[in-house]
Short mmCIF file of C-alpha atoms and ligand atoms in Angstrom, two decimals:
data_model
loop_
_atom_site.label_atom_id
_atom_site.label_comp_id
_atom_site.label_asym_id
_atom_site.label_seq_id
_atom_site.Cartn_x
_atom_site.Cartn_y
_atom_site.Cartn_z
CA MET A 1 109.62 132.26 88.71
CA LYS A 2 111.56 133.82 85.82
CA ASP A 3 113.49 136.54 87.66
CA LEU A 4 114.06 138.00 91.11
CA LEU A 5 114.14 141.75 90.54
CA LYS A 6 112.38 143.05 93.67
CA LEU A 7 110.10 141.66 96.38
CA LEU A 8 107.22 143.81 95.11
CA ASP A 9 107.00 141.32 92.21
CA LEU A 10 106.45 138.33 94.54
CA SER A 11 103.43 137.21 96.55
CA GLY A 12 103.64 136.11 100.17
CA ALA A 13 103.19 132.54 98.89
CA ASP A 14 106.14 132.96 96.48
CA ILE A 15 108.31 134.14 99.36
CA GLY A 16 107.15 131.20 101.50
CA LYS A 17 108.08 128.78 98.72
CA ILE A 18 111.59 130.23 98.43
CA LEU A 19 112.07 130.04 102.20
CA ASP A 20 110.82 126.44 102.35
CA LEU A 21 113.27 125.39 99.64
CA ALA A 22 116.06 127.36 101.33
CA ASP A 23 115.39 125.49 104.59
CA GLN A 24 115.48 122.19 102.71
CA LEU A 25 118.72 123.03 100.88
CA LYS A 26 120.32 124.13 104.17
CA PHE A 27 119.28 120.88 105.84
CA ASP A 28 120.61 118.88 102.88
CA ALA A 29 123.93 120.76 102.85
CA LYS A 30 124.40 120.26 106.61
CA ASN A 31 123.65 116.55 106.24
CA GLY A 32 125.92 115.93 103.28
CA ILE A 33 123.07 115.44 100.81
CA ALA A 34 124.24 116.91 97.49
CA GLN A 35 121.57 118.61 95.38
CA LYS A 36 122.81 119.39 91.86
CA PRO A 37 119.83 120.86 89.99
CA LEU A 38 122.12 123.32 88.16
CA ALA A 39 124.69 120.79 86.92
CA GLY A 40 126.47 122.20 83.88
CA LYS A 41 124.84 125.65 84.19
CA THR A 42 126.60 129.01 84.45
CA LEU A 43 125.68 132.21 86.27
CA ALA A 44 127.16 135.51 85.04
CA MET A 45 127.72 137.69 88.10
CA ILE A 46 127.97 141.40 87.26
CA PHE A 47 129.31 143.67 90.01
CA GLU A 48 129.27 147.43 89.53
CA LYS A 49 129.67 147.90 93.31
CA ASN A 50 131.84 146.20 95.92
CA SER A 51 130.79 142.98 97.63
CA THR A 52 131.99 140.30 100.00
CA ARG A 53 128.88 138.30 100.97
CA THR A 54 126.95 138.51 97.72
CA ARG A 55 129.86 137.47 95.55
CA VAL A 56 131.05 134.63 97.74
CA SER A 57 127.59 133.27 98.56
CA PHE A 58 126.45 133.27 94.91
CA GLU A 59 129.70 131.75 93.66
CA THR A 60 129.70 129.11 96.38
CA GLY A 61 125.98 128.51 95.97
CA ILE A 62 126.04 127.84 92.24
CA TYR A 63 129.07 125.58 92.68
CA GLN A 64 127.24 123.58 95.36
CA LEU A 65 124.25 123.22 93.01
CA GLY A 66 126.53 121.76 90.31
CA GLY A 67 127.12 124.89 88.25
CA GLN A 68 129.73 127.59 87.79
CA GLY A 69 129.76 131.32 88.52
CA ILE A 70 131.49 133.81 86.22
CA PHE A 71 132.56 137.05 87.92
CA LEU A 72 132.28 140.17 85.76
CA SER A 73 133.38 143.42 87.32
CA GLY A 74 131.87 146.59 85.92
CA THR A 75 135.30 148.08 85.37
CA ASP A 76 137.00 145.12 83.66
CA SER A 77 134.14 144.18 81.34
CA GLN A 78 132.76 146.22 78.45
CA ILE A 79 129.92 147.30 80.77
CA GLY A 80 132.33 149.80 82.31
CA ARG A 81 133.06 151.20 78.85
CA GLY A 82 129.37 151.85 78.24
CA GLU A 83 128.17 148.81 76.29
CA PRO A 84 124.36 149.11 76.41
CA VAL A 85 122.60 146.91 78.92
CA GLN A 86 120.28 145.55 76.23
CA ASP A 87 123.29 144.22 74.30
CA THR A 88 124.91 142.77 77.42
CA ALA A 89 121.62 141.00 78.19
CA ARG A 90 121.37 139.42 74.75
CA VAL A 91 125.04 138.38 74.63
CA LEU A 92 125.02 136.76 78.10
CA SER A 93 121.79 134.98 77.15
CA ARG A 94 123.72 133.16 74.40
CA TYR A 95 126.35 131.81 76.84
CA CYS A 96 124.89 131.55 80.31
CA ASP A 97 121.86 130.21 82.17
CA GLY A 98 121.35 133.13 84.55
CA ILE A 99 122.60 136.60 85.43
CA MET A 100 123.09 138.09 88.88
CA ILE A 101 123.67 141.83 88.89
CA ARG A 102 124.68 144.37 91.54
CA THR A 103 124.35 147.89 90.22
CA PHE A 104 123.02 151.38 90.93
CA ALA A 105 119.67 152.00 89.22
CA GLN A 106 116.81 149.51 89.56
CA GLU A 107 115.94 150.42 85.95
CA THR A 108 119.20 148.77 84.81
CA VAL A 109 118.15 145.46 86.35
CA GLU A 110 114.62 145.73 84.94
CA LYS A 111 116.00 146.50 81.46
CA LEU A 112 118.49 143.63 81.68
CA ALA A 113 115.65 141.25 82.53
CA TYR A 114 113.49 142.61 79.72
CA TYR A 115 116.16 141.91 77.10
CA ALA A 116 117.55 138.68 78.58
CA ASP A 117 116.14 135.26 77.73
CA ILE A 118 117.59 133.88 80.95
CA PRO A 119 116.70 134.60 84.61
CA VAL A 120 118.03 137.79 86.16
CA ILE A 121 118.61 138.07 89.92
CA ASN A 122 119.02 141.42 91.67
CA GLY A 123 122.10 141.30 93.91
CA LEU A 124 121.45 144.87 95.17
CA THR A 125 120.45 148.16 93.59
CA ASP A 126 119.92 151.58 95.14
CA PHE A 127 116.25 150.60 95.39
CA ALA A 128 116.23 147.01 96.60
CA HIS A 129 118.19 144.14 98.13
CA PRO A 130 115.75 141.24 97.73
CA CYS A 131 118.24 138.38 98.24
CA GLN A 132 119.33 139.88 101.54
CA VAL A 133 115.80 140.23 102.84
CA LEU A 134 114.93 136.65 101.81
CA ALA A 135 117.89 135.54 103.95
CA ASP A 136 116.71 137.80 106.77
CA LEU A 137 113.17 136.37 106.66
CA MET A 138 114.65 132.87 106.67
CA THR A 139 116.73 133.73 109.75
CA ILE A 140 113.77 135.23 111.60
CA ARG A 141 111.61 132.20 110.77
CA GLU A 142 114.33 129.87 112.05
CA LYS A 143 114.32 131.66 115.39
CA PHE A 144 110.57 132.16 115.88
CA SER A 145 109.26 129.23 113.76
CA ARG A 146 106.88 131.73 112.14
CA LEU A 147 106.77 135.19 110.56
CA ASP A 148 103.07 135.85 110.87
CA GLY A 149 102.21 138.42 113.53
CA LEU A 150 105.78 139.38 114.48
CA LYS A 151 106.71 143.04 114.79
CA ILE A 152 109.84 144.17 113.01
CA CYS A 153 111.35 147.61 113.17
CA TYR A 154 113.94 149.29 110.99
CA ILE A 155 116.04 152.16 112.31
CA GLY A 156 117.96 154.44 109.94
CA ASP A 157 118.19 155.31 106.27
CA GLY A 158 115.18 154.66 104.01
CA ASN A 159 117.46 152.85 101.59
CA ASN A 160 117.47 149.60 99.58
CA MET A 161 117.35 147.56 102.81
CA ALA A 162 114.47 149.57 104.27
CA ASN A 163 112.51 149.28 101.01
CA SER A 164 112.96 145.52 100.84
CA ILE A 165 112.28 144.89 104.54
CA ILE A 166 109.04 146.86 104.38
CA VAL A 167 107.79 144.94 101.35
CA GLY A 168 109.01 141.52 102.50
CA GLY A 169 107.79 141.95 106.06
CA LEU A 170 104.32 143.15 105.10
CA LYS A 171 103.91 140.45 102.44
CA CYS A 172 104.71 137.88 105.15
CA ASN A 173 102.03 139.29 107.48
CA MET A 174 104.44 140.97 109.87
CA SER A 175 103.96 144.48 111.19
CA VAL A 176 106.71 146.87 110.18
CA SER A 177 107.71 150.11 111.93
CA VAL A 178 110.34 152.30 110.34
CA ALA A 179 112.14 155.26 111.93
CA CYS A 180 114.00 157.55 109.50
CA PRO A 181 115.09 161.19 109.78
CA VAL A 182 113.22 163.76 107.67
CA GLY A 183 114.52 163.68 104.11
CA PHE A 184 115.62 160.03 104.28
CA ASP A 185 112.31 158.21 103.92
CA PRO A 186 111.93 154.95 102.01
CA HIS A 187 111.04 155.10 98.29
CA PRO A 188 107.65 156.74 97.61
CA GLY A 189 106.49 153.64 95.72
CA VAL A 190 107.21 151.51 98.77
CA ILE A 191 105.42 153.97 101.07
CA ALA A 192 102.43 153.83 98.73
CA PHE A 193 102.48 150.00 98.78
CA ALA A 194 102.79 149.96 102.57
CA GLY A 195 99.94 152.44 102.97
CA ASP A 196 97.48 149.61 102.33
CA TYR A 197 98.69 147.72 105.40
CA ALA A 198 97.42 148.56 108.90
CA GLY A 199 100.63 147.10 110.34
CA PHE A 200 102.89 149.71 108.72
CA LYS A 201 104.17 152.75 110.59
CA LEU A 202 106.67 155.43 109.54
CA THR A 203 107.94 157.65 112.34
CA ARG A 204 110.85 159.95 113.21
CA ASP A 205 111.01 158.47 116.71
CA ILE A 206 113.29 155.44 117.06
CA ARG A 207 111.79 154.64 120.48
CA GLU A 208 108.29 154.47 119.04
CA ALA A 209 109.48 152.21 116.20
CA ALA A 210 111.38 149.86 118.50
CA SER A 211 108.72 149.61 121.19
CA GLY A 212 107.62 145.98 121.54
CA ALA A 213 109.55 144.87 118.43
CA ASP A 214 110.49 141.21 118.00
CA VAL A 215 113.19 142.02 115.44
CA VAL A 216 115.35 145.15 115.12
CA PHE A 217 116.97 145.95 111.79
CA THR A 218 119.42 148.67 110.93
CA ASP A 219 121.82 149.48 108.11
CA VAL A 220 124.60 151.93 107.31
CA TRP A 221 123.89 155.66 107.20
CA ALA A 222 125.71 156.06 103.86
CA SER A 223 125.26 153.32 101.26
CA MET A 224 127.56 152.45 98.38
CA GLY A 225 127.53 155.36 95.95
CA GLN A 226 126.85 157.89 98.74
CA GLU A 227 130.43 158.12 100.02
CA ASN A 228 130.59 161.87 99.35
CA GLU A 229 127.54 162.40 101.62
CA ARG A 230 129.15 160.67 104.60
CA GLU A 231 129.71 163.79 106.70
CA LEU A 232 126.30 165.27 105.94
CA ARG A 233 124.66 161.96 106.77
CA LYS A 234 126.61 161.59 110.01
CA SER A 235 124.89 164.66 111.37
CA ALA A 236 121.46 163.86 109.84
CA PHE A 237 121.47 160.37 111.38
CA SER A 238 122.92 161.26 114.76
CA GLY A 239 120.68 159.53 117.31
CA TYR A 240 119.48 156.89 114.84
CA CYS A 241 121.54 154.26 116.58
CA VAL A 242 120.57 150.82 117.87
CA ASP A 243 122.02 150.86 121.39
CA GLY A 244 121.40 149.07 124.67
CA GLU A 245 118.81 151.64 125.80
CA LEU A 246 116.76 151.19 122.62
CA MET A 247 116.95 147.40 122.92
CA LYS A 248 115.35 147.63 126.39
CA LEU A 249 112.14 148.93 124.76
CA THR A 250 111.85 145.88 122.51
CA ASN A 251 110.30 142.48 123.13
CA ASN A 252 113.76 141.01 123.85
CA ALA A 253 114.30 141.41 120.11
CA MET A 254 116.70 139.66 117.81
CA VAL A 255 118.95 141.98 115.77
CA GLN A 256 119.58 141.78 112.04
CA HIS A 257 122.17 143.72 110.06
CA CYS A 258 122.95 142.95 106.42
CA LEU A 259 126.61 143.96 106.94
CA PRO A 260 129.03 145.58 106.57
CA ALA A 261 128.30 147.38 109.88
CA HIS A 262 129.67 150.68 111.14
CA ARG A 263 129.97 150.20 114.88
CA GLY A 264 129.40 153.43 116.75
CA GLU A 265 127.15 154.80 114.00
CA GLU A 266 123.96 152.80 113.28
CA ILE A 267 124.70 150.17 115.96
CA THR A 268 126.85 150.06 119.08
CA GLU A 269 129.64 147.54 119.48
CA GLU A 270 127.83 146.20 122.56
CA VAL A 271 124.55 145.46 120.72
CA PHE A 272 126.36 144.10 117.68
CA GLU A 273 128.44 141.65 119.69
CA ALA A 274 125.52 140.62 121.91
CA HIS A 275 123.60 139.65 118.75
CA ALA A 276 126.54 138.48 116.63
CA SER A 277 125.27 134.91 116.36
CA GLU A 278 121.96 136.14 114.85
CA ILE A 279 123.78 138.51 112.50
CA PHE A 280 126.18 135.84 111.24
CA ASP A 281 123.33 133.30 110.89
CA GLU A 282 121.76 135.97 108.68
CA ALA A 283 124.97 136.24 106.64
CA GLU A 284 125.13 132.43 106.30
CA ASN A 285 121.54 132.27 105.13
CA ARG A 286 122.40 134.37 102.08
CA LEU A 287 123.94 131.15 100.74
CA HIS A 288 120.90 128.97 101.35
CA ALA A 289 118.29 131.54 100.30
CA GLN A 290 120.12 132.31 97.06
CA LYS A 291 120.56 128.62 96.27
CA ALA A 292 116.77 128.39 96.50
CA VAL A 293 116.34 131.43 94.23
CA MET A 294 118.80 130.02 91.67
CA ALA A 295 117.17 126.57 91.77
CA LEU A 296 113.70 128.06 91.27
CA THR A 297 114.71 130.45 88.48
CA MET A 298 117.50 128.61 86.65
CA GLY A 299 116.63 125.01 87.48
CA ASN A 300 113.76 122.77 86.58
CA ILE A 301 112.28 123.00 90.07
CA SER A 302 108.83 124.61 90.16
N1 LIG B 401 125.02 142.28 102.74
C1 LIG B 401 125.66 142.30 101.57
O1 LIG B 401 125.05 142.35 100.50
O2 LIG B 401 127.00 142.23 101.67
P1 LIG B 401 128.07 142.48 100.52
O3 LIG B 401 127.98 143.95 100.17
O4 LIG B 401 129.38 142.11 101.13
O5 LIG B 401 127.73 141.64 99.34
N1 LIG B 402 122.54 149.86 102.09
C1 LIG B 402 123.82 149.23 101.87
C2 LIG B 402 123.69 147.76 101.88
C3 LIG B 402 124.98 147.00 101.70
C4 LIG B 402 124.80 145.52 101.63
C5 LIG B 402 124.40 149.71 100.55
O1 LIG B 402 123.63 149.80 99.59
O2 LIG B 402 125.58 150.00 100.51
#
C-alpha cells in the first residue's frame, strides 16, 4: 500500500489486513512487546485544521514504532503563505519517510500524493476521514468478533464521516443505512458507489435508519470549516439526534462517535455517557489502526 487517501481506493481485503495488523499491534503494545518497524523514520504531519486525537495518536504512534513525528501547522509553515502543494510534496520527500495531512479539499491530498515519492496518509479532509473509520471498524469488530452481516446506521450530516462509513461499511459486507436532512446528503460519488450495494439505504427518517441497527454512528452538525453555518445547520438538523427513544429501535446497538461531540445536538448526554466506553475505545483505536497504516505504508511490512 503506497498511500491512504480514501477508503474508496482500498478493497475489503486491504481493510481486513490493516485491521488484523492493528489488532496485533494493540496486543503487542498491551503486552509490552515493542515493534519498531519505523526505527529512524520521520512522519511530517501537516495540520490545516484543528486536532486533538489525530495529532496525538499519530505522534504517539510513530514514536512507538521507533520513528519521529514532525508537526507542521498550516499557519506557521510556508503552506499557509501559499507555497504550492506540489513543491511541498517534493521538498518533504527529500527529508521524510511519510506525510500525514489534515486539510480541506480532497484534491489537495490527492495532489500531494501524486507529487510525493513517500506515502501520504489522509488525516481528514472535507470528503473523507479514512483513519477514523478504520479505527471504528476495528472497534466494532472487537465487540462483535465480525463485521460481515452487521447493520450500521449513520444519523446526521452527509459529511466526511458519513462518506467514509458508507464506503468502509459496505466494503466490509455490512449493511449501511444513512439518515440525512434534504440538502445534506453524502457526496454524490459515494452515493453512486453505494448504489451498487443492496445493503445501502439513504432516508430522511432517523427511525427507519436506526431500526434494527447493531451500530449507531453520528457526528457534528457543523464540521470544521462550516462554523459560519452553525445557526442555519442547527435548524436544518433539528430532530437528527441520537437519543434514548431512537436507541430503543435498535438491536441494542453500540454507539460510535469520532469526537468531538456536541451533547444536546447530534447526541444526548444520556446516550453519550451510556456508551462512553465504546466511544473512548474507538478513540483509543485511532492509535492502533494508524500504527498499522504507517507500518504498511512506510515500513517494510507487506
Ligand atoms: N476524531 C478526530 O479526528 O479527532 P480530532 O479532530 O481531535 O483529531
Ligand atoms: N466531521 C467532523 C469530524 C471531526 C473529526 C469535521 O470534519 O469537523
